[in-house]
Structures are given as C-alpha cells and as structure tokens.
Amino acid sequence: MNDSSEALVERYLLAGAEFEQRLRAVRAGQWAWPTPCTEWNVRDLVHHMTRGNLGYTGLLNGDTGEDFLRRRDADALGDDPVGAYVRSVRDCANAFARPGAFERVLDYPLGRVTGRQALAVRTTDSVIHTWDLARALGVDDRLRPDLVEWVDGHVEAIYAGLPETPTATETTHRFFAPPLPPLRHDAARQDRLLRRMGRDPDGLGPGGEDATGLGRA
C-alpha cells in the first residue's frame, strides 16, 4: 500500500463518488428498504457512511476513539441525506489532504493507526458499502474494477495490526460478517472480494453487519 497521499485521497474520492451515484437513485419510498447489512435499512446505511466520514474527520481534528463511538448514533442526515453525505465526503477528503495528516497517529476505536491506514480503511468501507446500497436498491452493483483490484490486493495491509479484521480467522465477528466459503479461482474478482467481506454476490446480503467494523460508526 505505497500510494502517495494524493493518490489515496483521490481513490477515497472515487469510492465516495461511486456511493453517491447509487445514493442519488434512492426514491422516497426506498429509505426503509432492507440492505445486505441486516441490521440496517437504506437510511441506516447512508447514515453509517455519513457519520463515518464525520468520525474520521473528527479523529484528525483531535477526537478520541471514545468520541468517535459516542457520536456514531447522532443523526447525520437531517432532511437532506444526499447533501449531508456529499458534504461529509468533501470534508473528510479535505482533512486528509492537509499536510502531515497521513503521518499522524489517530486514536481509532479498533486501535491506534496512522492517518494513511485510517483513510485506507475508510476507502474500503466506501467500496463495499457501495455494493450493499446498489444491491438494496436493485441498481447496477458493478464496482469500479480499479477500486476492487486495490482493495482485494491490499486487504492484509489495510487492516494490519487491528484486532478485528474482515478476513482473519481469529476475528470474533462482533464487528464483521464472517467470510463466506471462497469462490472458484476463476470467478470474477469482484465476487471473490465480496465473499471475503462476508457478502453473497448471489443473494441480498451476508447476515453480517459491516464491511469495516464499528457497527453504526
């Protein structure tokens, strides 16, 4: 995971734009529809993504992991879910683009991480939850191949040193859906990645909770 700071921020923005594209397809009657994250409906999932962006921004501004968790259920969407999400992506990207942000050590709830690793985790969350939202809405769930390749090729580095990861056998699965049995090696890379993350490409969802942990973070 040797991306430059600029490249990683740009990748995060690409992932955020992919989620935004599906978010703009949500119709008024769909906010209560179920998602592959079985504890969440569509609005809950969008709240998770928005509140997560705000939480990571807060960590860069000096918040503790305790602050992050305390605020995770506070409404982040109001009457404008799309606008709230778009603003959260912009603010998070701007925070990580500041000089020195990638070298800072943050008090992430699952362990202390550098800003670089934190944004990699956030980008992964955005990629996987884009599929969750698309599948919930019944719209195009094909993810950008470059994002799929990046996440799939760097999973171990993205979660290195964290006590809870989506793929480690010793994970308690309190924060992550258990990986499903792997697909054949010649299956599409997106499908293989989704299985690693506890998603069933052939069904609505995994029976799990979250791509990158922390419940309703």
Tab-separated table of C-alpha atoms in Angstrom:
chain	number	residue	atom	x	y	z
A	1	MET	CA	0.000	0.000	0.000
A	2	ASN	CA	2.589	2.507	-1.196
A	3	ASP	CA	0.196	5.033	-2.703
A	4	SER	CA	1.141	8.679	-2.453
A	5	SER	CA	-1.018	10.825	-0.218
A	6	GLU	CA	-2.598	12.439	-3.268
A	7	ALA	CA	-3.357	9.065	-4.866
A	8	LEU	CA	-5.010	7.692	-1.735
A	9	VAL	CA	-7.166	10.794	-1.260
A	10	GLU	CA	-8.170	10.579	-4.930
A	11	ARG	CA	-9.066	6.903	-4.509
A	12	TYR	CA	-11.206	7.759	-1.498
A	13	LEU	CA	-12.992	10.432	-3.542
A	14	LEU	CA	-13.614	7.950	-6.364
A	15	ALA	CA	-15.117	5.482	-3.898
A	16	GLY	CA	-17.238	8.239	-2.395
A	17	ALA	CA	-18.486	9.253	-5.824
A	18	GLU	CA	-19.492	5.670	-6.572
A	19	PHE	CA	-21.577	5.556	-3.400
A	20	GLU	CA	-23.063	8.964	-4.197
A	21	GLN	CA	-24.136	7.763	-7.640
A	22	ARG	CA	-26.236	4.976	-6.092
A	23	LEU	CA	-27.439	7.265	-3.309
A	24	ARG	CA	-28.920	9.676	-5.851
A	25	ALA	CA	-31.042	6.796	-7.158
A	26	VAL	CA	-32.873	6.361	-3.836
A	27	ARG	CA	-36.570	7.131	-4.216
A	28	ALA	CA	-38.788	8.418	-1.415
A	29	GLY	CA	-40.247	5.007	-0.600
A	30	GLN	CA	-36.911	3.178	-0.508
A	31	TRP	CA	-35.281	4.598	2.628
A	32	ALA	CA	-36.760	1.814	4.765
A	33	TRP	CA	-35.808	-0.992	2.378
A	34	PRO	CA	-33.525	-3.733	3.752
A	35	THR	CA	-29.851	-3.926	2.834
A	36	PRO	CA	-27.266	-6.726	2.866
A	37	CYS	CA	-26.189	-5.293	6.258
A	38	THR	CA	-29.091	-6.952	8.007
A	39	GLU	CA	-29.293	-4.563	10.959
A	40	TRP	CA	-29.656	-1.572	8.639
A	41	ASN	CA	-32.169	-0.277	6.165
A	42	VAL	CA	-31.142	2.095	3.372
A	43	ARG	CA	-31.271	5.200	5.554
A	44	ASP	CA	-29.262	3.463	8.287
A	45	LEU	CA	-26.592	2.512	5.755
A	46	VAL	CA	-26.365	6.056	4.401
A	47	HIS	CA	-26.181	7.345	7.973
A	48	HIS	CA	-23.351	4.918	8.705
A	49	MET	CA	-21.387	6.176	5.738
A	50	THR	CA	-22.012	9.841	6.515
A	51	ARG	CA	-21.359	9.559	10.222
A	52	GLY	CA	-18.248	7.503	9.468
A	53	ASN	CA	-16.827	10.257	7.279
A	54	LEU	CA	-17.524	12.795	10.012
A	55	GLY	CA	-15.951	10.488	12.575
A	56	TYR	CA	-12.709	10.129	10.650
A	57	THR	CA	-12.580	13.886	10.163
A	58	GLY	CA	-13.048	14.259	13.891
A	59	LEU	CA	-10.151	11.921	14.631
A	60	LEU	CA	-7.866	14.127	12.542
A	61	ASN	CA	-9.161	17.124	14.492
A	62	GLY	CA	-8.199	15.539	17.807
A	63	ASP	CA	-11.179	13.375	18.739
A	64	THR	CA	-10.587	10.160	20.660
A	65	GLY	CA	-11.917	6.732	19.811
A	66	GLU	CA	-14.372	7.233	22.664
A	67	ASP	CA	-15.644	10.415	20.984
A	68	PHE	CA	-15.977	8.522	17.706
A	69	LEU	CA	-18.164	5.842	19.273
A	70	ARG	CA	-20.212	8.237	21.393
A	71	ARG	CA	-21.296	10.200	18.312
A	72	ARG	CA	-21.964	7.295	15.979
A	73	ASP	CA	-25.738	7.233	16.558
A	74	ALA	CA	-26.238	11.016	16.414
A	75	ASP	CA	-28.264	11.867	13.314
A	76	ALA	CA	-26.004	12.962	10.497
A	77	LEU	CA	-28.562	13.178	7.683
A	78	GLY	CA	-31.322	15.557	8.758
A	79	ASP	CA	-33.695	16.452	5.946
A	80	ASP	CA	-31.033	16.247	3.237
A	81	PRO	CA	-29.365	12.814	3.255
A	82	VAL	CA	-27.706	13.278	-0.139
A	83	GLY	CA	-26.333	16.699	0.691
A	84	ALA	CA	-25.158	15.558	4.105
A	85	TYR	CA	-23.296	12.615	2.602
A	86	VAL	CA	-21.677	14.691	-0.161
A	87	ARG	CA	-20.503	17.304	2.343
A	88	SER	CA	-19.098	14.605	4.627
A	89	VAL	CA	-17.000	13.153	1.799
A	90	ARG	CA	-15.667	16.576	0.859
A	91	ASP	CA	-14.810	17.474	4.455
A	92	CYS	CA	-13.131	14.125	5.094
A	93	ALA	CA	-11.039	14.376	1.914
A	94	ASN	CA	-10.003	17.922	2.776
A	95	ALA	CA	-8.960	16.855	6.274
A	96	PHE	CA	-6.778	14.022	4.985
A	97	ALA	CA	-5.262	16.266	2.309
A	98	ARG	CA	-3.805	18.576	4.957
A	99	PRO	CA	-0.005	18.451	5.367
A	100	GLY	CA	1.052	15.799	7.863
A	101	ALA	CA	-2.358	14.106	8.058
A	102	PHE	CA	-1.069	10.755	6.812
A	103	GLU	CA	1.720	10.657	9.404
A	104	ARG	CA	-0.476	11.467	12.381
A	105	VAL	CA	-1.337	8.631	14.757
A	106	LEU	CA	-5.081	8.546	15.361
A	107	ASP	CA	-6.982	7.081	18.300
A	108	TYR	CA	-9.140	4.842	16.121
A	109	PRO	CA	-11.624	2.751	18.159
A	110	LEU	CA	-10.081	-0.533	16.979
A	111	GLY	CA	-6.534	0.607	17.736
A	112	ARG	CA	-4.088	3.409	17.040
A	113	VAL	CA	-3.426	3.823	13.328
A	114	THR	CA	-1.737	6.319	11.079
A	115	GLY	CA	-3.821	8.682	9.019
A	116	ARG	CA	-2.726	6.749	5.943
A	117	GLN	CA	-4.119	3.468	7.260
A	118	ALA	CA	-7.286	5.141	8.525
A	119	LEU	CA	-8.101	6.529	5.081
A	120	ALA	CA	-7.408	3.127	3.516
A	121	VAL	CA	-9.947	1.573	5.893
A	122	ARG	CA	-12.451	4.342	5.108
A	123	THR	CA	-11.978	3.826	1.370
A	124	THR	CA	-12.565	0.095	1.739
A	125	ASP	CA	-15.751	0.796	3.692
A	126	SER	CA	-16.959	3.047	0.880
A	127	VAL	CA	-16.270	0.443	-1.809
A	128	ILE	CA	-18.016	-2.437	-0.067
A	129	HIS	CA	-20.989	-0.399	1.106
A	130	THR	CA	-21.492	0.883	-2.437
A	131	TRP	CA	-22.318	-2.691	-3.390
A	132	ASP	CA	-24.600	-3.002	-0.355
A	133	LEU	CA	-26.544	0.099	-1.363
A	134	ALA	CA	-26.757	-0.889	-5.020
A	135	ARG	CA	-27.972	-4.372	-4.133
A	136	ALA	CA	-30.578	-2.956	-1.740
A	137	LEU	CA	-31.944	-0.667	-4.459
A	138	GLY	CA	-31.733	-3.161	-7.303
A	139	VAL	CA	-29.489	-0.868	-9.385
A	140	ASP	CA	-26.178	-1.572	-11.113
A	141	ASP	CA	-23.913	-3.177	-8.489
A	142	ARG	CA	-20.786	-3.408	-10.618
A	143	LEU	CA	-17.971	-1.692	-8.754
A	144	ARG	CA	-15.098	0.161	-10.386
A	145	PRO	CA	-12.577	-2.545	-11.320
A	146	ASP	CA	-9.644	-0.396	-10.200
A	147	LEU	CA	-11.152	0.006	-6.727
A	148	VAL	CA	-11.926	-3.703	-6.480
A	149	GLU	CA	-8.367	-4.541	-7.514
A	150	TRP	CA	-6.889	-2.126	-4.993
A	151	VAL	CA	-8.954	-3.366	-2.040
A	152	ASP	CA	-8.524	-7.042	-2.939
A	153	GLY	CA	-4.788	-6.654	-3.365
A	154	HIS	CA	-4.220	-4.773	-0.109
A	155	VAL	CA	-6.679	-6.223	2.416
A	156	GLU	CA	-3.971	-7.502	4.750
A	157	ALA	CA	-2.098	-4.184	4.718
A	158	ILE	CA	-5.281	-2.149	5.122
A	159	TYR	CA	-6.179	-3.951	8.356
A	160	ALA	CA	-2.652	-4.694	9.583
A	161	GLY	CA	-2.346	-4.540	13.360
A	162	LEU	CA	-6.068	-4.184	14.054
A	163	PRO	CA	-7.600	-6.721	16.465
A	164	GLU	CA	-10.718	-7.066	14.308
A	165	THR	CA	-10.480	-7.560	10.547
A	166	PRO	CA	-12.948	-8.893	7.973
A	167	THR	CA	-10.736	-11.764	6.841
A	168	ALA	CA	-8.671	-13.002	9.815
A	169	THR	CA	-9.771	-16.391	11.146
A	170	GLU	CA	-9.340	-15.272	14.763
A	171	THR	CA	-11.720	-12.304	14.385
A	172	THR	CA	-14.680	-12.530	16.763
A	173	HIS	CA	-17.051	-11.280	14.032
A	174	ARG	CA	-18.544	-8.884	16.543
A	175	PHE	CA	-17.838	-6.095	14.058
A	176	PHE	CA	-17.509	-8.014	10.806
A	177	ALA	CA	-19.511	-10.514	8.822
A	178	PRO	CA	-17.660	-13.839	8.665
A	179	PRO	CA	-16.066	-14.513	5.275
A	180	LEU	CA	-18.111	-16.930	3.192
A	181	PRO	CA	-16.531	-20.007	1.565
A	182	PRO	CA	-14.297	-18.801	-1.286
A	183	LEU	CA	-15.434	-18.986	-4.885
A	184	ARG	CA	-13.510	-20.730	-7.624
A	185	HIS	CA	-10.267	-19.006	-8.536
A	186	ASP	CA	-11.668	-18.149	-11.955
A	187	ALA	CA	-14.704	-16.318	-10.529
A	188	ALA	CA	-14.909	-12.573	-11.127
A	189	ARG	CA	-12.595	-10.635	-8.837
A	190	GLN	CA	-15.446	-8.506	-7.506
A	191	ASP	CA	-17.364	-11.610	-6.497
A	192	ARG	CA	-14.312	-13.096	-4.795
A	193	LEU	CA	-13.725	-9.871	-2.859
A	194	LEU	CA	-17.352	-9.683	-1.773
A	195	ARG	CA	-17.148	-13.243	-0.444
A	196	ARG	CA	-14.024	-12.320	1.529
A	197	MET	CA	-16.016	-9.478	3.043
A	198	GLY	CA	-18.937	-11.718	4.008
A	199	ARG	CA	-21.182	-10.766	1.103
A	200	ASP	CA	-23.071	-13.176	-1.108
A	201	PRO	CA	-22.985	-11.888	-4.709
A	202	ASP	CA	-25.966	-14.144	-5.490
A	203	GLY	CA	-28.165	-13.019	-2.582
A	204	LEU	CA	-29.367	-9.891	-0.816
A	205	GLY	CA	-26.780	-9.997	1.897
A	206	PRO	CA	-24.421	-11.804	4.218
A	207	GLY	CA	-26.266	-11.899	7.504
A	208	GLY	CA	-23.368	-9.804	8.728
A	209	GLU	CA	-23.090	-6.255	9.934
A	210	ASP	CA	-20.444	-4.107	8.390
A	211	ALA	CA	-17.558	-4.115	5.940
A	212	THR	CA	-15.055	-2.415	8.201
A	213	GLY	CA	-16.430	-2.696	11.686
A	214	LEU	CA	-17.638	-0.467	14.479
A	215	GLY	CA	-21.320	-1.185	13.920
A	216	ARG	CA	-23.160	2.086	13.334
A	217	ALA	CA	-19.976	4.137	13.282
